[in-house]
Coordinates of N, CA and C in Angstrom, one line a residue:
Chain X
X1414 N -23.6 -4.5 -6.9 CA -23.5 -5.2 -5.6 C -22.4 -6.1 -5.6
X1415 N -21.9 -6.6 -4.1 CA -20.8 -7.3 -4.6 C -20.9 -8.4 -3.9
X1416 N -20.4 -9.7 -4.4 CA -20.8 -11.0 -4.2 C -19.6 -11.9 -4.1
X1417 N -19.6 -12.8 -3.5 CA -18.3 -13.5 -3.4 C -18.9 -15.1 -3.2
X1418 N -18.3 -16.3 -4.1 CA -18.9 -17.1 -4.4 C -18.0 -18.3 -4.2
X1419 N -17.7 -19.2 -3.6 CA -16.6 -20.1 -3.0 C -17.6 -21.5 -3.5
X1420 N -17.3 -22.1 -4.3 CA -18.3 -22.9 -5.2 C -18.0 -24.5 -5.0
X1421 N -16.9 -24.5 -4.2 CA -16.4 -25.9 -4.0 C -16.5 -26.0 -2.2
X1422 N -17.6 -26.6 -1.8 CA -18.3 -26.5 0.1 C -16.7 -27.2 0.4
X1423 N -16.6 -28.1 -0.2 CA -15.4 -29.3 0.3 C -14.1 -29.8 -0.6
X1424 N -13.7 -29.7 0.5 CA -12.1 -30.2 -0.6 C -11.0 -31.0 0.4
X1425 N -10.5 -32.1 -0.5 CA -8.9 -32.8 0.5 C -7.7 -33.0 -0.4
X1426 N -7.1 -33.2 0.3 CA -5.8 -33.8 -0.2 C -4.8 -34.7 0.6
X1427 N -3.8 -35.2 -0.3 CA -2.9 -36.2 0.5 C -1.7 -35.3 1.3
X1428 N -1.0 -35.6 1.8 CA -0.2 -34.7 2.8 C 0.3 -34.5 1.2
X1429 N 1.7 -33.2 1.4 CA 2.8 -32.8 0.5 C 2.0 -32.5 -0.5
X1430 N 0.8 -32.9 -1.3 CA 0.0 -32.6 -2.5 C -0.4 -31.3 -2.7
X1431 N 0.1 -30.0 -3.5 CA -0.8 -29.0 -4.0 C -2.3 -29.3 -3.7
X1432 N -2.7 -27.9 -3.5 CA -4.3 -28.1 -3.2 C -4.5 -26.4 -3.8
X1433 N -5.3 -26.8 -4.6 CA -6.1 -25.0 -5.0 C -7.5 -25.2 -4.6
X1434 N -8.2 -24.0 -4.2 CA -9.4 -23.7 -3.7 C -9.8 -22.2 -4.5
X1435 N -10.7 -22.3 -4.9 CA -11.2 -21.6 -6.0 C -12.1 -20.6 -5.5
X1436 N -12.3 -19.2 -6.0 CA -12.9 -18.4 -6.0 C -13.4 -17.4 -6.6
X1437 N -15.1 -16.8 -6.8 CA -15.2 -16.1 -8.0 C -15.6 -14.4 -7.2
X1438 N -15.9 -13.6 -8.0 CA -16.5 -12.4 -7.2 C -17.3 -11.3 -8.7
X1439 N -18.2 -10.8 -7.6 CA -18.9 -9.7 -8.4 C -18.8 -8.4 -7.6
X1440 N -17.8 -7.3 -8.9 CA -17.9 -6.2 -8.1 C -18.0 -5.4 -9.3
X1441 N -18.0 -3.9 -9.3 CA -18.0 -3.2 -10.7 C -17.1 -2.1 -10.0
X1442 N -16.7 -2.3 -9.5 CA -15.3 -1.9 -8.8 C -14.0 -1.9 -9.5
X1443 N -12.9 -0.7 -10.2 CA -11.6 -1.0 -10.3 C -10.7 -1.6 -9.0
X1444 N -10.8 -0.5 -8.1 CA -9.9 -0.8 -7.5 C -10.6 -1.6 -6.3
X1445 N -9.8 -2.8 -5.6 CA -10.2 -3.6 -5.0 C -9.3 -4.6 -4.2
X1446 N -9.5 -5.3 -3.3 CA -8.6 -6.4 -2.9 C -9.2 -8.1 -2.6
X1447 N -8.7 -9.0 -2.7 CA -9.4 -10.2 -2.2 C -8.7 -11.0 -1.4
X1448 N -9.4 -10.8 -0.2 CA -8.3 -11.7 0.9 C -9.1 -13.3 0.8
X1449 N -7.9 -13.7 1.3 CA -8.1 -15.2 1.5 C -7.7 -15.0 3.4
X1450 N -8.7 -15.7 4.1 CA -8.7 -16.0 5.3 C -8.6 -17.5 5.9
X1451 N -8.2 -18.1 6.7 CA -8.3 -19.5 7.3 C -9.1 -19.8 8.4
X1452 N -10.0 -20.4 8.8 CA -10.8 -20.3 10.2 C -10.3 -21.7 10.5
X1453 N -9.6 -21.9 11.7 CA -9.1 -22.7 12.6 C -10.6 -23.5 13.0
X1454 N -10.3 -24.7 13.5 CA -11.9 -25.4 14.1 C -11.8 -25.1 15.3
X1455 N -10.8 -23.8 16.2 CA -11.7 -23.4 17.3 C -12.2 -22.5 16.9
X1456 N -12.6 -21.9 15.4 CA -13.3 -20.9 15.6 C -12.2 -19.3 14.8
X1457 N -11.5 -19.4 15.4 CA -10.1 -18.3 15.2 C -10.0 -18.0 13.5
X1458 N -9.9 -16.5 13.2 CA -9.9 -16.2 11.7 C -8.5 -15.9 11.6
X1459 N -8.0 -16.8 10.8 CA -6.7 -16.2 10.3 C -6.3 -15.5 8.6
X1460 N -5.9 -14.8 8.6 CA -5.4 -13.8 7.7 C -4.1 -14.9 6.7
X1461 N -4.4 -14.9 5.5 CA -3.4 -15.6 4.7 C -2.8 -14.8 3.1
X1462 N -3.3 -14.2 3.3 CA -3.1 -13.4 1.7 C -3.8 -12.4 1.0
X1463 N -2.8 -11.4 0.1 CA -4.4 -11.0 0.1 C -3.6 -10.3 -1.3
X1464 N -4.7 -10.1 -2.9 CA -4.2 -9.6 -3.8 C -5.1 -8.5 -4.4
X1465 N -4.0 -7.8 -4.6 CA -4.9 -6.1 -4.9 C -5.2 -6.2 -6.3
X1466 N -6.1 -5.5 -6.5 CA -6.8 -5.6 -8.1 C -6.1 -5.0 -9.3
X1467 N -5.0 -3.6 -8.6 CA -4.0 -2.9 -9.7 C -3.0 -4.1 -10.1
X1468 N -2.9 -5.2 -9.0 CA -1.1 -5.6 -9.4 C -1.7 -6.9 -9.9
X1469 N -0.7 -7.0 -11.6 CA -0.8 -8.6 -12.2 C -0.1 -8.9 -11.8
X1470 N 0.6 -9.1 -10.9 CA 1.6 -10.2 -10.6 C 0.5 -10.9 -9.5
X1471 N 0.7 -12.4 -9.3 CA 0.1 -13.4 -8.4 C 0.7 -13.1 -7.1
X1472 N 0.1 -12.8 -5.9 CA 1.3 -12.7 -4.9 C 1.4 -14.1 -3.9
X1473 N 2.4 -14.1 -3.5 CA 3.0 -15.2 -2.6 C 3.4 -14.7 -1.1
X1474 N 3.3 -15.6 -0.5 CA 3.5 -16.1 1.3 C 3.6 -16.8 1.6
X1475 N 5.0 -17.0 1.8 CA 5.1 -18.6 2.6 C 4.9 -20.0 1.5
X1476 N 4.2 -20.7 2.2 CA 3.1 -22.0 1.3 C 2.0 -21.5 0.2
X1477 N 1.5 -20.3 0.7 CA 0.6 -19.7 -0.1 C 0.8 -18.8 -1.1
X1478 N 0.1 -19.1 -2.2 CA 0.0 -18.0 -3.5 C -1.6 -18.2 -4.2
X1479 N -1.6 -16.8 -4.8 CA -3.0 -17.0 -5.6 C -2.9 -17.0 -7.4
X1480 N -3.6 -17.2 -7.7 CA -3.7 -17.2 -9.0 C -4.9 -16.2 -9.3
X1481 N -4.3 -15.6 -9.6 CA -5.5 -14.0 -10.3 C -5.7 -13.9 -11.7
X1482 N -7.0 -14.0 -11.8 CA -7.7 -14.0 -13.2 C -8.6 -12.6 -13.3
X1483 N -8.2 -11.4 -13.3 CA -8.7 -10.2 -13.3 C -9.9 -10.6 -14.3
X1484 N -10.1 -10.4 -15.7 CA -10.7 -10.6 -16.7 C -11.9 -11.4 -16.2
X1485 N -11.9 -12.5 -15.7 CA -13.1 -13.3 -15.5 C -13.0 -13.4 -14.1
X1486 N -12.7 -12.5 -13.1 CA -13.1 -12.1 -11.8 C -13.3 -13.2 -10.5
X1487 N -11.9 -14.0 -11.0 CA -11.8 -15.0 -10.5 C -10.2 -15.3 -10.2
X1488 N -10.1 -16.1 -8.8 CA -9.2 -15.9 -8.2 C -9.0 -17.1 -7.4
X1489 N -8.0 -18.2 -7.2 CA -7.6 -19.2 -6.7 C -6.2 -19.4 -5.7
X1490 N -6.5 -19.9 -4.2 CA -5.9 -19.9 -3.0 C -4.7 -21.3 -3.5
X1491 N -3.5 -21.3 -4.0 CA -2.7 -22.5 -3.6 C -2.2 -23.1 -2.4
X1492 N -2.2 -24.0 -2.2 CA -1.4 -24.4 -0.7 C -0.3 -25.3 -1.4
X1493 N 0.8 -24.9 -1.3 CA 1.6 -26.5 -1.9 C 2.3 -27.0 -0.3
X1494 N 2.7 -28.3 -1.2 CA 3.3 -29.1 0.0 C 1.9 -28.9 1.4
X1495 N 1.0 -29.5 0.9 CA -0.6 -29.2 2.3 C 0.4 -30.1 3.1
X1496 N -0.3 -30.1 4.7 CA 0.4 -30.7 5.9 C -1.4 -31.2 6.3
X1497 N -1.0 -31.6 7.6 CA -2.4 -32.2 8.1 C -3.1 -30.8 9.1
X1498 N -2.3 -30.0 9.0 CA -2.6 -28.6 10.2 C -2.8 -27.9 9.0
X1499 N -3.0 -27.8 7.8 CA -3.5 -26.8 6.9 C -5.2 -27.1 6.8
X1500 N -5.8 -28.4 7.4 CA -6.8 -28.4 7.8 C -7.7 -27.1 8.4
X1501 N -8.9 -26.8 8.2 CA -9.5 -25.6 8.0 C -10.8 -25.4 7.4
X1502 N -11.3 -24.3 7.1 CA -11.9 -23.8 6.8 C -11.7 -22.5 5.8
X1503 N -11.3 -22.2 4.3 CA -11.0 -21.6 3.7 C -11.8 -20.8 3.1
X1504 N -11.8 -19.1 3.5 CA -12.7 -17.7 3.0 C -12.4 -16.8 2.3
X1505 N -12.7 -17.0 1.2 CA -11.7 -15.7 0.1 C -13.5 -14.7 0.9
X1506 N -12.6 -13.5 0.4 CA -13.2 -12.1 1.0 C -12.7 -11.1 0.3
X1507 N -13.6 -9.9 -0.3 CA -13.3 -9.2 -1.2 C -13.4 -7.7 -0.2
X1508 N -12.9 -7.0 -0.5 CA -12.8 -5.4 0.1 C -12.8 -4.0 -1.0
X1509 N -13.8 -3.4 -1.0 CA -13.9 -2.4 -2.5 C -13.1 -0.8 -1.9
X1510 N -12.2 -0.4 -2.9 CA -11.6 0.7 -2.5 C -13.2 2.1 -1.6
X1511 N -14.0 1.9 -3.0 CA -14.9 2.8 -3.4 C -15.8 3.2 -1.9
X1512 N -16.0 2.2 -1.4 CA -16.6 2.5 0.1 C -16.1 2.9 1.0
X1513 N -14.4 2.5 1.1 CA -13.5 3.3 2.0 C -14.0 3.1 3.4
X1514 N -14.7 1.9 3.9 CA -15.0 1.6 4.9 C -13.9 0.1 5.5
X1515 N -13.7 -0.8 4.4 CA -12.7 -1.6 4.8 C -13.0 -3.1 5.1
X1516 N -14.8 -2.4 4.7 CA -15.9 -3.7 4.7 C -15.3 -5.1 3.9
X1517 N -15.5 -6.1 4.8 CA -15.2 -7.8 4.2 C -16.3 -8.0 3.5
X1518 N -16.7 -8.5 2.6 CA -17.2 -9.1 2.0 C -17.4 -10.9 1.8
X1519 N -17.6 -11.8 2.2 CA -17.6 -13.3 2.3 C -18.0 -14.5 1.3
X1520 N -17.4 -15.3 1.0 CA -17.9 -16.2 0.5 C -18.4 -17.1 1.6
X1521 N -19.3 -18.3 1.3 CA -19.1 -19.2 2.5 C -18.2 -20.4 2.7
X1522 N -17.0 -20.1 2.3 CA -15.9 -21.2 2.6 C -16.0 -22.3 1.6
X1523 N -14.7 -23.3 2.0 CA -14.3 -24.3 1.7 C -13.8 -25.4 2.5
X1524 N -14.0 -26.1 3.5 CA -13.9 -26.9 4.3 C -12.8 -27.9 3.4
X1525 N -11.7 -27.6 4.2 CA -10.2 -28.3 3.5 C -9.9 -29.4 4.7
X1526 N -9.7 -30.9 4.3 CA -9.3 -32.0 4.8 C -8.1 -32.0 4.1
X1527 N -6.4 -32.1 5.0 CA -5.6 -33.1 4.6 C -5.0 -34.0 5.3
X1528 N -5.0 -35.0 4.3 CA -4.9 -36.5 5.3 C -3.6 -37.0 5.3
X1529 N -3.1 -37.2 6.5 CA -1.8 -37.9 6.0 C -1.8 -38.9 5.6
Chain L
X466 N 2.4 -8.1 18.9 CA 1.3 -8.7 18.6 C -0.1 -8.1 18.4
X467 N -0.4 -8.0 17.1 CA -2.2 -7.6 17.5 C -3.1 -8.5 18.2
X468 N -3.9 -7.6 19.0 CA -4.9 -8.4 20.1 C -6.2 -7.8 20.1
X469 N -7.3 -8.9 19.3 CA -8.5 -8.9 19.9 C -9.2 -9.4 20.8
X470 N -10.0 -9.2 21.5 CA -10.8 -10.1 22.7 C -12.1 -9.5 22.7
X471 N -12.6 -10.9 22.9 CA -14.1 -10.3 23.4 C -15.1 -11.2 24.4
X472 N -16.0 -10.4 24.9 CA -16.5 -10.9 26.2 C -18.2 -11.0 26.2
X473 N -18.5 -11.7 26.6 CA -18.2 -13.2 26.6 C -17.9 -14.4 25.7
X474 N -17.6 -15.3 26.1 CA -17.6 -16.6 24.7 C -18.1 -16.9 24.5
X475 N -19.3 -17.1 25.7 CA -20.7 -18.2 25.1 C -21.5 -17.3 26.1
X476 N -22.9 -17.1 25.4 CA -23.6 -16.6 26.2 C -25.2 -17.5 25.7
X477 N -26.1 -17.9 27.1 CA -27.4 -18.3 26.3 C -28.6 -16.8 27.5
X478 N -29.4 -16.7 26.2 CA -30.1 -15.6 26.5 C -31.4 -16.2 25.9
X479 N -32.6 -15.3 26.9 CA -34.1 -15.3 26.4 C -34.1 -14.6 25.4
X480 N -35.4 -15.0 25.0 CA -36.1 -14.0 23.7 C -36.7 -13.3 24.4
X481 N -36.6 -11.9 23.6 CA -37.0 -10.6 24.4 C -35.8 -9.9 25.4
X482 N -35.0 -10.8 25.1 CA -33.6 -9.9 26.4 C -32.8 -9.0 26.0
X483 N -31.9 -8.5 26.5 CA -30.8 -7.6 26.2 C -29.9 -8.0 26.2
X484 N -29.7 -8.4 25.4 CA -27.9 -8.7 25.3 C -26.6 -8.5 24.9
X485 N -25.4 -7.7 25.8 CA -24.4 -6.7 25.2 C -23.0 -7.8 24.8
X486 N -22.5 -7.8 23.6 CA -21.7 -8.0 23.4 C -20.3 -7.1 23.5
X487 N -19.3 -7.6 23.9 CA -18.0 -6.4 24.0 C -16.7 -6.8 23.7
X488 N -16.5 -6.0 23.3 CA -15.1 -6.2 22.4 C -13.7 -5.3 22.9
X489 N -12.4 -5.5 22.6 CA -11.6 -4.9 23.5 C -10.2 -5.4 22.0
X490 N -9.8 -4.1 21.4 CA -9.0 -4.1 21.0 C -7.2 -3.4 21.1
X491 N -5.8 -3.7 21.2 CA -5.0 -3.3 21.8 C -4.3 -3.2 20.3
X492 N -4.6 -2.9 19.1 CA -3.7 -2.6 18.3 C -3.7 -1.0 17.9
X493 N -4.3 -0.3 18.7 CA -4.5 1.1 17.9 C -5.0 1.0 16.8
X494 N -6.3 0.4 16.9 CA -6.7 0.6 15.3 C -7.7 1.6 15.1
X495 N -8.2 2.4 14.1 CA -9.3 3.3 14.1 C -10.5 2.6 14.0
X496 N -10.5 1.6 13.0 CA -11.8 1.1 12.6 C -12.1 -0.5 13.1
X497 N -13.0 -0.8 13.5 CA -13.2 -1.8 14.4 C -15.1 -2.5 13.7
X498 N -15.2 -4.0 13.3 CA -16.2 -4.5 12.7 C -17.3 -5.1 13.7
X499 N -18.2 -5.4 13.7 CA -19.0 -6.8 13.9 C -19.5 -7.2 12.8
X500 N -19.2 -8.8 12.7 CA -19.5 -9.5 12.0 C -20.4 -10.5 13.0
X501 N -21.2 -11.5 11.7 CA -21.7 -12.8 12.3 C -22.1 -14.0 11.5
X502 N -21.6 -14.7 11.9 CA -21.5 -15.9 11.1 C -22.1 -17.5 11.5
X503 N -23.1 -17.4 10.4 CA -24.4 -18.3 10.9 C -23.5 -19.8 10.4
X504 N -23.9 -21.2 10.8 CA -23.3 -22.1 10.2 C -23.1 -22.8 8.7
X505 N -22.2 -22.8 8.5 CA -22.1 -23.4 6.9 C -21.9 -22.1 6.2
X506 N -22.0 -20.7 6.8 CA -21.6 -19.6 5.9 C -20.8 -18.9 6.2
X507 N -20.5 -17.7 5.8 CA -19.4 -16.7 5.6 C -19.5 -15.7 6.9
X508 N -19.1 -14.6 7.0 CA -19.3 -13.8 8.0 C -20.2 -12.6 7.2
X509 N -20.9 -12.2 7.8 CA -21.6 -11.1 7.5 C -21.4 -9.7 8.4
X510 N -21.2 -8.6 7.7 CA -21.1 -7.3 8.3 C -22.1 -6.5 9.2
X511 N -22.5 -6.3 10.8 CA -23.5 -6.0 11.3 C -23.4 -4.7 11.2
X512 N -22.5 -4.1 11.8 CA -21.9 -2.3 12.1 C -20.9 -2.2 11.9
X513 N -20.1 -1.4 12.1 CA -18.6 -0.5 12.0 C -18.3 0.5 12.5
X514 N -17.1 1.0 13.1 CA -16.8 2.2 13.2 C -15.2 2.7 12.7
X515 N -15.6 4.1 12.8 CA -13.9 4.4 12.2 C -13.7 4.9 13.7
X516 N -14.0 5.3 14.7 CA -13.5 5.9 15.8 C -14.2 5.9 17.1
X517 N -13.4 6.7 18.5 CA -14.5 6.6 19.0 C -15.7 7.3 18.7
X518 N -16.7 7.3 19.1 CA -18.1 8.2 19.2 C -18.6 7.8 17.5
X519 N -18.1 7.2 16.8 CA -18.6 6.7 15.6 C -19.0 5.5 15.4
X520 N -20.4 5.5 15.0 CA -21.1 3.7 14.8 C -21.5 4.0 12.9
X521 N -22.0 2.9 11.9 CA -22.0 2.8 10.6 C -22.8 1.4 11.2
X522 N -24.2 1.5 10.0 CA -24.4 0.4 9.4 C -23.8 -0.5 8.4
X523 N -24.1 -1.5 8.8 CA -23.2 -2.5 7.6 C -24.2 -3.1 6.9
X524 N -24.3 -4.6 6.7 CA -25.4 -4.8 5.5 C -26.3 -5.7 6.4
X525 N -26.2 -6.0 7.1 CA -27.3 -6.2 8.7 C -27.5 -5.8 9.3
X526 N -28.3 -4.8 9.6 CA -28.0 -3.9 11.2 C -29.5 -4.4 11.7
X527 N -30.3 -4.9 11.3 CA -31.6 -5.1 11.8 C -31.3 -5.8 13.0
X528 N -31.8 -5.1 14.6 CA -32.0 -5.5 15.4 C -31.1 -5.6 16.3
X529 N -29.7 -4.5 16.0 CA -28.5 -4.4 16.4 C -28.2 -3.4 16.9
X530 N -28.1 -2.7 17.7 CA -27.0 -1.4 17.9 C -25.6 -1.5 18.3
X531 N -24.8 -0.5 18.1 CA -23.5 -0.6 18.7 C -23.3 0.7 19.1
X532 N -21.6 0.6 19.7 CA -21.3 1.7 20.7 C -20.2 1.6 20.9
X533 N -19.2 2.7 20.2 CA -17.8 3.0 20.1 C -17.3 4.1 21.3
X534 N -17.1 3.7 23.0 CA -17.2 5.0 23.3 C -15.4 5.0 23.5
X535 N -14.5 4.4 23.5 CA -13.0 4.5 23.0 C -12.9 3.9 21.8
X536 N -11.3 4.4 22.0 CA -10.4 3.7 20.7 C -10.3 1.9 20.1
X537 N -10.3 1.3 22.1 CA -10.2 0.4 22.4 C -11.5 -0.8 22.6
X538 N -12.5 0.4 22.9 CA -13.9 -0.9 22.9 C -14.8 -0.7 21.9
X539 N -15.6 -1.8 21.4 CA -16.4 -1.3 20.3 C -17.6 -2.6 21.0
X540 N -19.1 -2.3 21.6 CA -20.2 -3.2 21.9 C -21.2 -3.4 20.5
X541 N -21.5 -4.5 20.6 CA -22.9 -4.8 19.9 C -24.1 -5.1 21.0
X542 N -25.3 -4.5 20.3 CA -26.3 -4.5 21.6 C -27.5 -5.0 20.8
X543 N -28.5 -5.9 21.7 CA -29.3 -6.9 21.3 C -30.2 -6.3 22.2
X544 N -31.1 -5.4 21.4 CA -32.2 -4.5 22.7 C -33.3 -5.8 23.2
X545 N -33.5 -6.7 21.9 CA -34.7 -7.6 22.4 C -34.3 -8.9 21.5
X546 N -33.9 -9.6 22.2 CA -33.1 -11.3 21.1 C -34.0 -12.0 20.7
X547 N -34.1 -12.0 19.7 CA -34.5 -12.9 19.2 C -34.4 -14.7 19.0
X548 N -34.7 -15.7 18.3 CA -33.7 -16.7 18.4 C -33.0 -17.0 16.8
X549 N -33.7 -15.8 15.8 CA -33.1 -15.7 14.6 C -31.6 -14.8 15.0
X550 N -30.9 -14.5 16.0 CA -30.2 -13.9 16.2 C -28.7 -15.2 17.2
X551 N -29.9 -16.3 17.3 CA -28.6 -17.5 17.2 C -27.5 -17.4 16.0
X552 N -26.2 -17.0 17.0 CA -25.0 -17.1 15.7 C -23.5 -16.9 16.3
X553 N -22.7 -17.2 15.5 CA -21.2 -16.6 16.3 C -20.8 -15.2 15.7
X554 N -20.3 -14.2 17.0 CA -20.2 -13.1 16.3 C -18.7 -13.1 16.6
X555 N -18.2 -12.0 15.5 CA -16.8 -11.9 15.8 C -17.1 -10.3 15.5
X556 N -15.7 -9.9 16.6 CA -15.2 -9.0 16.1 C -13.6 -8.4 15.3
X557 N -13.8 -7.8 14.7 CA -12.2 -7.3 14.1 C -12.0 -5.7 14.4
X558 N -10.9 -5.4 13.8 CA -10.0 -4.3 14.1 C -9.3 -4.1 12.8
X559 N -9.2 -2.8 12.3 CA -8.5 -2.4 11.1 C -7.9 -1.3 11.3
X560 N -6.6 -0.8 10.5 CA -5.7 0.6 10.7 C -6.8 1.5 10.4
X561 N -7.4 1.4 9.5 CA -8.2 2.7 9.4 C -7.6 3.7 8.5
X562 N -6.2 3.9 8.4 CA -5.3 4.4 7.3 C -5.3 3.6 6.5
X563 N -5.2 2.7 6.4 CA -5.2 2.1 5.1 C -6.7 1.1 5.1
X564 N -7.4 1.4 4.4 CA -8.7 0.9 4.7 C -9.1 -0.8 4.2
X565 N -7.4 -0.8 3.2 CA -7.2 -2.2 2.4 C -6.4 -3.2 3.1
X566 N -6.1 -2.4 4.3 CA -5.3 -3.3 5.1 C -6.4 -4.4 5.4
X567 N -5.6 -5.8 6.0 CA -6.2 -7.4 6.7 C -6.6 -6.5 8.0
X568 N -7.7 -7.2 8.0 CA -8.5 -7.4 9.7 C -7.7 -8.2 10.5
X569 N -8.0 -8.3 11.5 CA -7.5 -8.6 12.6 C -9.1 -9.1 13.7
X570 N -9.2 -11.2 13.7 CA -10.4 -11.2 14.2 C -10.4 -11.8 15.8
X571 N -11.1 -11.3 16.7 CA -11.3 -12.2 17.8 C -11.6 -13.2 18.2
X572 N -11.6 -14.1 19.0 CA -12.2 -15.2 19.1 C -13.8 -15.5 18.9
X573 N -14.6 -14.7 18.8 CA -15.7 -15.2 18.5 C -16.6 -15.1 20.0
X574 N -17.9 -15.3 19.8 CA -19.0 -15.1 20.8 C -20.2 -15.9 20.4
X575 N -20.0 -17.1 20.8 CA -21.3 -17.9 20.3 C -22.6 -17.7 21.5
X576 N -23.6 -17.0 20.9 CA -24.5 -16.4 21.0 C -25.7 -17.9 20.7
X577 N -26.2 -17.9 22.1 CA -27.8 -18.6 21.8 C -29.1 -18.0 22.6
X578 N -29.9 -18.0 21.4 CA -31.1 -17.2 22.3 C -32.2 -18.1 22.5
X579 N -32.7 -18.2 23.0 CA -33.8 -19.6 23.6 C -35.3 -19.0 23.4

């Protein structure tokens, strides 16, 4: 079964300050992906990243990168330089090749404060 | 730009009613989701389709139907509401070719049943 586990409800930071948000998952799955999503406080789901389970490399976008820990099935959202509009609600989300349906998977977030 | 929408935003409904949710996608996508997402949690998967005339259970379907009859619409149907069925639903949209591709989500449908 697969499980996605976002273990930290809350998190802040000072403007410009790195911020990582942490994420774990259970799948028995090789092939796989784990998006990281943003939900706006109107509600709006935004798409920020996303790292496939073949590639070690960390991937990057923009402000955002992950840190991928294949081995212990754990995986962390960077934001550097946070702003006060990186405010949110942060959802890593897993996707298993094996089902071939394209199904999200959810943790229940991370509610990110940054303060200027 | 990809575009989802859906109709209504807010709806309050009885218990025991019917209530259609609808969704309206403009990216050509094959596969199209409902989710719903109660507060303080994640989204959860109700149905799915890869096309028209195709519906799929997801890992909730209790007390749900849906209805793919284009490319472009995909409904969620609430034969009798409950008020455990208080929640915001979203819809998405995916290529369907690539089944690993990012979703693409709508604004949401906050749903109250009385």
């Amino acid at each position: 079964a697969q499980r996605v586990t976002q273990v930290q409800p809350t998190g802040s930071s000072q403007w410009g300050e790195e911020v990582t948000l942490d994420c774990s998952y259970e799948t028995s799955e090789y092939f796989y992906r784990i998006f990281w999503y943003r939900q706006l406080f109107s509600g709006e789901m935004v798409f920020l990243i996303y790292q496939p389970s073949f590639d070690t490399q960390n991937q990057r976008s923009g402000r955002y990168s992950v840190v991928f820990q294949k081995s212990f099935k754990s995986i962390s959202l960077v934001i550097s330089a946070s702003q006060p509009e990186d405010s949110g609600t942060y959802f890593c989300a897993l996707s298993e090749l094996i089902t071939n349906t394209g199904k999200l998977t959810f943790g229940d977030g991370t509610v990110l404060t940054v303060k200027p | 730009e990809a575009a989802v929408t859906q109709s209504p935003r807010n709806k309050v409904a009885v218990t025991g009613g019917k209530v259609t949710l609808s969704c309206n996608q403009t990216n050509n996508h094959n596969n199209m989701y409902w989710y719903r997402q109660d507060t303080g949690h994640g989204l959860r998967l109700i149905h799915y389709s890869y096309g028209a005339g195709s519906t799929e259970k997801g890992d909730i379907p209790d007390g749900y139907k849906a209805s793919r009859p284009s490319q472009e619409n995909f409904s969620l149907i609430l034969e009798l509401a409950t008020p455990s069925q208080t929640s915001v639903y979203f819809c998405a949209s995916g290529p369907g070719l690539d089944n690993y591709a990012e979703q693409f989500f709508g604004p949401g449908t906050r749903l109250t049943v009385l």
